[in-house]
mmCIF file of C-alpha atoms in Angstrom:
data_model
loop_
_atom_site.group_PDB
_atom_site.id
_atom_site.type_symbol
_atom_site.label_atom_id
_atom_site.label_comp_id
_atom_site.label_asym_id
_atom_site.label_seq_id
_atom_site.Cartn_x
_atom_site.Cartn_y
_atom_site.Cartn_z
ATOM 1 C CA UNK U 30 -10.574 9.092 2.751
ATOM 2 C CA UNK U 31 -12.832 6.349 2.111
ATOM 3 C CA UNK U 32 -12.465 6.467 -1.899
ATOM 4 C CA UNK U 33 -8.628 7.568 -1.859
ATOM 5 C CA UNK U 34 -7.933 4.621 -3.771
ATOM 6 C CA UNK U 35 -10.674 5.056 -6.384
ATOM 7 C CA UNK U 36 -9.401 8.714 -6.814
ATOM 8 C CA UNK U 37 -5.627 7.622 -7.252
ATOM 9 C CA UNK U 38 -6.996 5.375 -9.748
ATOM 10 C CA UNK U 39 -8.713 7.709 -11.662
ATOM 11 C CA UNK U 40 -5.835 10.022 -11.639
ATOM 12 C CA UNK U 41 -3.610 7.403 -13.111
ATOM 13 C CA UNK U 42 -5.747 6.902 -15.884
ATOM 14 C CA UNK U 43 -6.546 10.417 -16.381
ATOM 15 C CA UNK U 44 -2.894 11.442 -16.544
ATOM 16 C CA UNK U 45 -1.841 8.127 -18.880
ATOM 17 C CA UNK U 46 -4.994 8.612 -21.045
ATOM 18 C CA UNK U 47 -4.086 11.810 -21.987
ATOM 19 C CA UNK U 48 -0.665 11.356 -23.489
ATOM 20 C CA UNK U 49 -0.035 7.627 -23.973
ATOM 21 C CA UNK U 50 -4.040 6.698 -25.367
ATOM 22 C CA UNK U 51 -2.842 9.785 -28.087
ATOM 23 C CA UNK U 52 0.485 8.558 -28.628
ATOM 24 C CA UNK U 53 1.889 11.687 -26.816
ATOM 25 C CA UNK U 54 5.368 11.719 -24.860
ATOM 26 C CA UNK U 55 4.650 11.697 -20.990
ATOM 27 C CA UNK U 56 5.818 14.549 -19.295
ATOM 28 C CA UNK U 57 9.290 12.812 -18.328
ATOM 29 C CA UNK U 58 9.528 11.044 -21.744
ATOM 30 C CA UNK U 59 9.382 14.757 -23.000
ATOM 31 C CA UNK U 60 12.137 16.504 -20.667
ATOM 32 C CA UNK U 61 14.369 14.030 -21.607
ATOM 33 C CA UNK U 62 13.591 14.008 -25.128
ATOM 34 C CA UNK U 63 12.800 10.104 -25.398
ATOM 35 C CA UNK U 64 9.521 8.531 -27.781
ATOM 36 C CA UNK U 65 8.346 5.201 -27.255
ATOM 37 C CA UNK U 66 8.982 2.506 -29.769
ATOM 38 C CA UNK U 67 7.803 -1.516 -30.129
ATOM 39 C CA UNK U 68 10.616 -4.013 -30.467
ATOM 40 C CA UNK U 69 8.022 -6.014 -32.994
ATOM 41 C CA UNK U 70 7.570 -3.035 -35.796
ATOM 42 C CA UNK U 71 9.366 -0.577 -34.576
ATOM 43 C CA UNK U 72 6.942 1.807 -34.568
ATOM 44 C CA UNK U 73 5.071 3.807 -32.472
ATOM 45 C CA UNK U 74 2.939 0.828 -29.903
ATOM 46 C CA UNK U 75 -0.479 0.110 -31.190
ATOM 47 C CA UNK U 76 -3.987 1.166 -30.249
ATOM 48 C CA UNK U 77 -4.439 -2.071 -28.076
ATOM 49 C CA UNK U 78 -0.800 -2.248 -26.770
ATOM 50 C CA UNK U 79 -1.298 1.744 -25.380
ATOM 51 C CA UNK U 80 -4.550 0.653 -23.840
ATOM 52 C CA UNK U 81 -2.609 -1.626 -22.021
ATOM 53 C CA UNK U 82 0.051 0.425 -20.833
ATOM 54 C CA UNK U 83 -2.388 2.109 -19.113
ATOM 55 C CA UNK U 84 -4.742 -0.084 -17.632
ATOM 56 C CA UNK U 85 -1.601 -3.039 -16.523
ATOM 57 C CA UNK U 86 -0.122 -0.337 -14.295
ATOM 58 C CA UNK U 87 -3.209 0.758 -12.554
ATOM 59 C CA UNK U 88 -5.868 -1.360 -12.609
ATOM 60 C CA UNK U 89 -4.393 -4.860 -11.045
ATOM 61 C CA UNK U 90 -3.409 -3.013 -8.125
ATOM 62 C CA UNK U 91 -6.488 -1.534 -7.473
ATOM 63 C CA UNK U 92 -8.226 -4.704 -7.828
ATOM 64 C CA UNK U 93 -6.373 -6.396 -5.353
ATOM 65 C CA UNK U 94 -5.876 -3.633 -3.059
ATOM 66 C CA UNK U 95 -10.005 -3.563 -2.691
ATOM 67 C CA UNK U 96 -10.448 -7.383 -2.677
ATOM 68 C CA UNK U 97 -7.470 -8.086 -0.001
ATOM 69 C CA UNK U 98 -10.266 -8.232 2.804
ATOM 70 C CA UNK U 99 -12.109 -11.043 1.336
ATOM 71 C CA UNK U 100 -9.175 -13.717 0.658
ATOM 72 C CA UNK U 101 -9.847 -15.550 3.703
ATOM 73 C CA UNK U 102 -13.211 -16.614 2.239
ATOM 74 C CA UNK U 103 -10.838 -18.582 -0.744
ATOM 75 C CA UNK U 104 -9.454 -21.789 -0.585
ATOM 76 C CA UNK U 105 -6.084 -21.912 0.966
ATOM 77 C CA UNK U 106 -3.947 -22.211 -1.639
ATOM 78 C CA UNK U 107 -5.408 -19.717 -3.881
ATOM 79 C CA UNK U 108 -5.294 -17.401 -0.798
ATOM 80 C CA UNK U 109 -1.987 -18.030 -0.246
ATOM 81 C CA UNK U 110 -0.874 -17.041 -4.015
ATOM 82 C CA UNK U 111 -2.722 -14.097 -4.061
ATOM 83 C CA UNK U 112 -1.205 -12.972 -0.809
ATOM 84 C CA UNK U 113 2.469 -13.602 -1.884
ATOM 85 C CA UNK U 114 1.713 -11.877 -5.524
ATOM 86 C CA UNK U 115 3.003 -8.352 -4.601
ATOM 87 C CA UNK U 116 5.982 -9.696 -3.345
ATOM 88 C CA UNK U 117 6.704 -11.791 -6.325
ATOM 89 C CA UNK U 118 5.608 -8.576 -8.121
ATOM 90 C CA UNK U 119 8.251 -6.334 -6.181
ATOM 91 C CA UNK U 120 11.045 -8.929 -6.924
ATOM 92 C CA UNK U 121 10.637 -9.375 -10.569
ATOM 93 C CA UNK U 122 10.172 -5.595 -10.596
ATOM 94 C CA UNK U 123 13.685 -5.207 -8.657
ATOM 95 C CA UNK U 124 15.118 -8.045 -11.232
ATOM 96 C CA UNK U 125 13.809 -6.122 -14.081
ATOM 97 C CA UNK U 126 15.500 -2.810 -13.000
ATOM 98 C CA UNK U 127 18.750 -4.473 -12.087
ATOM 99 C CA UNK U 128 18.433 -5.929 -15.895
ATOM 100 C CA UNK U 129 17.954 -2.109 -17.027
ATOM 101 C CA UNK U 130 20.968 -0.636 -15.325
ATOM 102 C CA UNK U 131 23.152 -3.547 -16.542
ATOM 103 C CA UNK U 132 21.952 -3.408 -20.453
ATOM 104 C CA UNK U 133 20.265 -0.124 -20.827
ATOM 105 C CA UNK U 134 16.661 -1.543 -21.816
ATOM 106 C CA UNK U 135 13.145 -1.700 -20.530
ATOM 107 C CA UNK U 136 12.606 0.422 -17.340
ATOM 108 C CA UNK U 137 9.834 -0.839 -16.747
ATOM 109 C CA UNK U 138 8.467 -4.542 -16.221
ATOM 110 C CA UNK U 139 4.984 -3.955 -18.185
ATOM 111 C CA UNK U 140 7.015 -2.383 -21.125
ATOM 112 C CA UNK U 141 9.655 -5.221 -20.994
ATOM 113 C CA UNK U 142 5.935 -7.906 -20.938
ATOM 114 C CA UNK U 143 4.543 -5.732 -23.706
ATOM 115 C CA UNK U 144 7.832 -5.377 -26.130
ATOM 116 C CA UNK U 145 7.797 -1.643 -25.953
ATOM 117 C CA UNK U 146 11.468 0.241 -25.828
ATOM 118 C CA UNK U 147 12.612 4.196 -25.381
ATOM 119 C CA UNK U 148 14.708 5.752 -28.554
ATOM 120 C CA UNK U 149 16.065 9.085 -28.143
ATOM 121 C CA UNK U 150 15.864 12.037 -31.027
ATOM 122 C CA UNK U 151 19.160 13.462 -29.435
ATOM 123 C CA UNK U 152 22.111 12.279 -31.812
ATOM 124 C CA UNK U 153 24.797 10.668 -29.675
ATOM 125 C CA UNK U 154 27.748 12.594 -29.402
ATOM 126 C CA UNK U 155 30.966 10.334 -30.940
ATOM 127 C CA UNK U 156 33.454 12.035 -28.554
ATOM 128 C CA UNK U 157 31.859 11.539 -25.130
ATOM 129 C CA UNK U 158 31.651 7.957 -23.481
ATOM 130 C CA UNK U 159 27.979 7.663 -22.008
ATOM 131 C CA UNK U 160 27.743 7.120 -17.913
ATOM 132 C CA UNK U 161 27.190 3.455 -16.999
ATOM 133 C CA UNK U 162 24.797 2.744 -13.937
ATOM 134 C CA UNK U 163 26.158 -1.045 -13.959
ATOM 135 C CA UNK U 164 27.218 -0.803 -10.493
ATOM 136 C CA UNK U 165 23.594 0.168 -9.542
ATOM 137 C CA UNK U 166 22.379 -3.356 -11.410
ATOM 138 C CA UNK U 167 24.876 -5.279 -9.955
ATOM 139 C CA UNK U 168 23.939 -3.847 -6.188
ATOM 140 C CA UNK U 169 20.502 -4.414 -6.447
ATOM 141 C CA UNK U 170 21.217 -8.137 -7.533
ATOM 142 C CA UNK U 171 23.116 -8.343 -4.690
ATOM 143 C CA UNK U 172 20.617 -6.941 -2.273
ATOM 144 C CA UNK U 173 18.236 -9.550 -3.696
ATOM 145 C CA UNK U 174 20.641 -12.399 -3.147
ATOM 146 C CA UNK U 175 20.860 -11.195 0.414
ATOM 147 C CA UNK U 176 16.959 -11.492 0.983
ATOM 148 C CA UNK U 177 16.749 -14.626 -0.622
ATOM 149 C CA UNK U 178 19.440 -15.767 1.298
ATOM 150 C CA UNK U 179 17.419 -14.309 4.117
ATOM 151 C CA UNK U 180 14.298 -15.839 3.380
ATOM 152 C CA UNK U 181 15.894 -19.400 2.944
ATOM 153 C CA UNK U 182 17.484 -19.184 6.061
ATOM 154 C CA UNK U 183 14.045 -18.025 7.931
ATOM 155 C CA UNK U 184 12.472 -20.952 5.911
ATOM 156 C CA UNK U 185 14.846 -24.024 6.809
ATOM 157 C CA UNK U 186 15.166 -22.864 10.249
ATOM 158 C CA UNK U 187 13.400 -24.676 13.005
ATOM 159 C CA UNK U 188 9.650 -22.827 14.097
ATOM 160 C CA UNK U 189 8.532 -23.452 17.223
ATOM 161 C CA UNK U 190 5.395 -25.838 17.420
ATOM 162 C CA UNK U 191 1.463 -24.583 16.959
ATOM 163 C CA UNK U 192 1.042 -25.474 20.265
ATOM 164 C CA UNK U 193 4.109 -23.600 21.947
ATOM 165 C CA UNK U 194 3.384 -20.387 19.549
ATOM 166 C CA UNK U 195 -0.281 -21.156 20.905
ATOM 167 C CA UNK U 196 0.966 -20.887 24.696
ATOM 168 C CA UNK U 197 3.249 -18.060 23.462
ATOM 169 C CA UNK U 198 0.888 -15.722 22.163
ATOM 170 C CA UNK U 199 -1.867 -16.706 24.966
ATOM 171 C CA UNK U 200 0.850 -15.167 27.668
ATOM 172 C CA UNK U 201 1.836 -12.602 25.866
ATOM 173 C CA UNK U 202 -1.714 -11.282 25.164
ATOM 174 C CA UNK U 203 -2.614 -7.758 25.921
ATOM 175 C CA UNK U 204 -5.501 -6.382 27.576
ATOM 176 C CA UNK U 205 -7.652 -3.260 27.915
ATOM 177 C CA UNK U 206 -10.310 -3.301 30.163
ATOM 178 C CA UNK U 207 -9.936 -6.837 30.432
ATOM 179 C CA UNK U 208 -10.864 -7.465 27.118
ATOM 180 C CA UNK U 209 -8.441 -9.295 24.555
ATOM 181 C CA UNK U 210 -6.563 -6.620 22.075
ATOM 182 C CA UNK U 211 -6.289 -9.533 19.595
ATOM 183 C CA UNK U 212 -10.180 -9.732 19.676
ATOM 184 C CA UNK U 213 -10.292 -5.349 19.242
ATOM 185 C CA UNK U 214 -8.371 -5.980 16.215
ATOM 186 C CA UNK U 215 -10.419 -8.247 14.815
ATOM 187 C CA UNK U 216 -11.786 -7.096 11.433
ATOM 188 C CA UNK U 217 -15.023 -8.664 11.747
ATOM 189 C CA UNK U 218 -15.505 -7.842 15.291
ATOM 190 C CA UNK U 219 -15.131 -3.812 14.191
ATOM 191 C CA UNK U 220 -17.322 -4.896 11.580
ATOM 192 C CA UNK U 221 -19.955 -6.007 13.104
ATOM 193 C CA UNK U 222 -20.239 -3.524 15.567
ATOM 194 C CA UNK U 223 -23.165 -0.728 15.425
ATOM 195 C CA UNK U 224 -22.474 3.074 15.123
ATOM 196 C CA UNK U 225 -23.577 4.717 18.611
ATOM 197 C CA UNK U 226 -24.315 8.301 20.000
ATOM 198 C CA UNK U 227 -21.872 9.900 21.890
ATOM 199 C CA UNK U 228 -24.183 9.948 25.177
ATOM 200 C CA UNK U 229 -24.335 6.008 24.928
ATOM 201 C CA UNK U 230 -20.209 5.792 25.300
ATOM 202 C CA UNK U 231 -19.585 3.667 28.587
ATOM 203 C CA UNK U 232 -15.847 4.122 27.871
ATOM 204 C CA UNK U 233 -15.667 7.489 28.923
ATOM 205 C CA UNK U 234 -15.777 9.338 32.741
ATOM 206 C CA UNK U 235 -17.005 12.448 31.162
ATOM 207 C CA UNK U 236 -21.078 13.536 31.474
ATOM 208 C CA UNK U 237 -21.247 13.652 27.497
ATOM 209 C CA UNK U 238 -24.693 15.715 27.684
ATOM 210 C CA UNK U 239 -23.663 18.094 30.209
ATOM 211 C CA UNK U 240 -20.545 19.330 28.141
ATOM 212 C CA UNK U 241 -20.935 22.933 26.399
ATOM 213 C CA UNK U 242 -21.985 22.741 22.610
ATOM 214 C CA UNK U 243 -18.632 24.113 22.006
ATOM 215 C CA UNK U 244 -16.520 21.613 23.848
ATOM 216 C CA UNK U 245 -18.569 18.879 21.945
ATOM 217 C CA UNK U 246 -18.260 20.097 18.567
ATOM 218 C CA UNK U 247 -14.376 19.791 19.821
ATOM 219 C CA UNK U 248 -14.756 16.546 19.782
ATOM 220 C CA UNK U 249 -14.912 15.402 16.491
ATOM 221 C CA UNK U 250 -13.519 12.550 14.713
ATOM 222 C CA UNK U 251 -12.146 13.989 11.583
ATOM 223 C CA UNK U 252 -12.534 10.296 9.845
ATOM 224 C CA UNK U 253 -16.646 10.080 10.595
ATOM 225 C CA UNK U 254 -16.936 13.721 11.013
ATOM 226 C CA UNK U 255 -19.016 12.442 14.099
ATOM 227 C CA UNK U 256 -18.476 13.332 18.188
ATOM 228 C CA UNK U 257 -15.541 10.490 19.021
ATOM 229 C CA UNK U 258 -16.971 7.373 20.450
ATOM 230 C CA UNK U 259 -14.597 4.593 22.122
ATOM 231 C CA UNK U 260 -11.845 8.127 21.623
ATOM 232 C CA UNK U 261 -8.344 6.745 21.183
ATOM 233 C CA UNK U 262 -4.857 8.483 20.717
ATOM 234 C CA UNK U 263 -2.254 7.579 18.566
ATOM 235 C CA UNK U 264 1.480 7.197 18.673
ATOM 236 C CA UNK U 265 1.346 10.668 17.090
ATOM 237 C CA UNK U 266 -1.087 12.566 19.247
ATOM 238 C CA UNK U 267 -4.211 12.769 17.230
ATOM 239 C CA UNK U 268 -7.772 11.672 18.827
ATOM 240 C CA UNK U 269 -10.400 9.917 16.761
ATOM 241 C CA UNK U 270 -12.791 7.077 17.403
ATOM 242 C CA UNK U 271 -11.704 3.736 18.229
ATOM 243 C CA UNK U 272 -13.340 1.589 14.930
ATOM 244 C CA UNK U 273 -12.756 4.343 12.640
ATOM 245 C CA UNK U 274 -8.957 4.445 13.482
ATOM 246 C CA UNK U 275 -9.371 0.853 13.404
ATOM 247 C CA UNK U 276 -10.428 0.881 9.876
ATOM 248 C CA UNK U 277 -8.373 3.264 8.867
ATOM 249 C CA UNK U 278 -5.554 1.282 10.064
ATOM 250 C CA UNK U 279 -6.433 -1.945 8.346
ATOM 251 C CA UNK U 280 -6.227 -0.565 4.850
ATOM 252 C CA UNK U 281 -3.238 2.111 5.476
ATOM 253 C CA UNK U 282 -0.899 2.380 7.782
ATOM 254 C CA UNK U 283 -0.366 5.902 9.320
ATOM 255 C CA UNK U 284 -2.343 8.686 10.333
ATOM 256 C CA UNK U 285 -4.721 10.152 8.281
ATOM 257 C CA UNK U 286 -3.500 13.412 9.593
ATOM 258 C CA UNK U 287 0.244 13.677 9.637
ATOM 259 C CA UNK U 288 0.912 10.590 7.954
ATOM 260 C CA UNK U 289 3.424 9.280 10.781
ATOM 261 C CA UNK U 290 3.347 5.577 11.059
ATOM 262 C CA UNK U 291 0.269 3.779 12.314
ATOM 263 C CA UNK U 292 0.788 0.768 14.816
ATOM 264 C CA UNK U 293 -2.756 -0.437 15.740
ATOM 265 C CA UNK U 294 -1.430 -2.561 18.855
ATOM 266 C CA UNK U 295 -0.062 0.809 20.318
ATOM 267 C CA UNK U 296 -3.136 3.024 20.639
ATOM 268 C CA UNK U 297 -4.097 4.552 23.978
ATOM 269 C CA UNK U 298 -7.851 4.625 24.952
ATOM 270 C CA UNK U 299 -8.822 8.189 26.162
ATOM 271 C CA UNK U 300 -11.421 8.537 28.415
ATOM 272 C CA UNK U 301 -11.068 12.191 29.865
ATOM 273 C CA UNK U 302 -11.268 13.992 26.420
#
């Protein structure tokens, strides 16, 4: 779990190097019979230009998926860019594919950037009009105008002062144990914090070392492979320590077991199991 986003990364390139690094159709591009072309010599893309198709789609993502829990120590601004980038990223992506299904060309935004177009070796047949996926274009378009609507709306309408969303948050603050949730979800609070033995858990009523060795090794956290410590429950059912669910949490969002959605501010402590 903890290098699931090094080993989707290595997939990615494993499965692009091997066709599009040797000029190869993908295994869609060859179902459908299609080749990859460039708009500029219309030929097959360049050494350099195929390197890129493989690394643009992968690597940035990556990057910024392992570096998103150190943009608080940038300046605002550049923060602030950086954090808005995907979305800008999903829009232009949506604009792009609205563009396709209107005019037929460049699926994809990094083959639109880098010029490079799909021909098919199937001879169009004179007699049969093609299918037209205009009305798919012109609904994403407007399901964009709708969120930019949306968004200009939630932008020009009046926010409550810091001070009231202050007082706001301060009485709706939730506790367990009398301690603050907000400060439980604090990333460098979990952070910070010190891996301890089971038998050193004060948020538990059971006597940890007079439990059976088999009840014990039922106890284990399948994240840290460790007895459960601070044991939590999720929306879901599952048990596992409270910081490792924690950190789990913070990076993706659902259960590393069944993969139902994860809402951190809606685990249950357990302290009978």
């Amino acid at each position: 779990m903890r290098w699931d986003k090094e080993v989707e990364l290595m997939v990615k390139l494993l499965y692009y190097s091997l066709s599009m690094s040797r000029a190869l159709q993908t295994l869609g591009e060859e179902y459908t019979d299609i080749w990859e072309r460039s708009t500029a010599t219309g030929r097959s893309p360049s050494r350099a230009t195929r390197i890129a198709l493989i690394l643009l789609p992968t690597l940035p993502s990556y990057i910024y998926a392992r570096s998103e829990s150190h943009l608080d120590k940038l300046p605002p601004g550049l923060a602030w860019m950086l954090r808005t980038l995907p979305t800008v990223l999903e829009v232009a992506s949506d604009v792009n594919l609205a563009i396709f299904y209107l005019r037929g060309t460049y699926y994809d935004l990094v083959k639109r950037m880098l010029g490079i177009r799909h021909i098919s070796s199937t001879p169009e047949n004179p007699h049969v009009r093609p299918p037209s996926y205009s009305l798919l274009g012109v609904l994403i378009m407007i399901r964009l105008l709708y969120r930019l609507t949306a968004y200009l709306r939630s932008r020009l309408s009046s926010e409550p002062s810091a001070k009231t969303r202050t007082a706001d948050v301060g009485a709706h603050e939730m506790f367990i144990d009398d301690r603050p949730v907000s400060t439980m979800l604090d990333a460098g609070d979990l952070d910070a914090q010190q891996t301890k033995s089971a038998e050193d858990d004060q948020n538990t009523v059971l006597d940890i070392s007079s439990l059976p060795p088999r009840v014990r090794a039922a106890r284990t956290c399948t994240l840290c492979l460790e007895e459960r410590t601070d044991g939590c429950a999720t929306e879901c059912g599952h048990l596992f320590c409270w910081n490792c669910i924690m950190g789990w949490g913070r990076e993706k969002a659902e259960c590393p077991l069944c993969r139902q959605a994860l809402n951190l501010t809606r685990l249950l402590p357990i302290y009978n199991l």
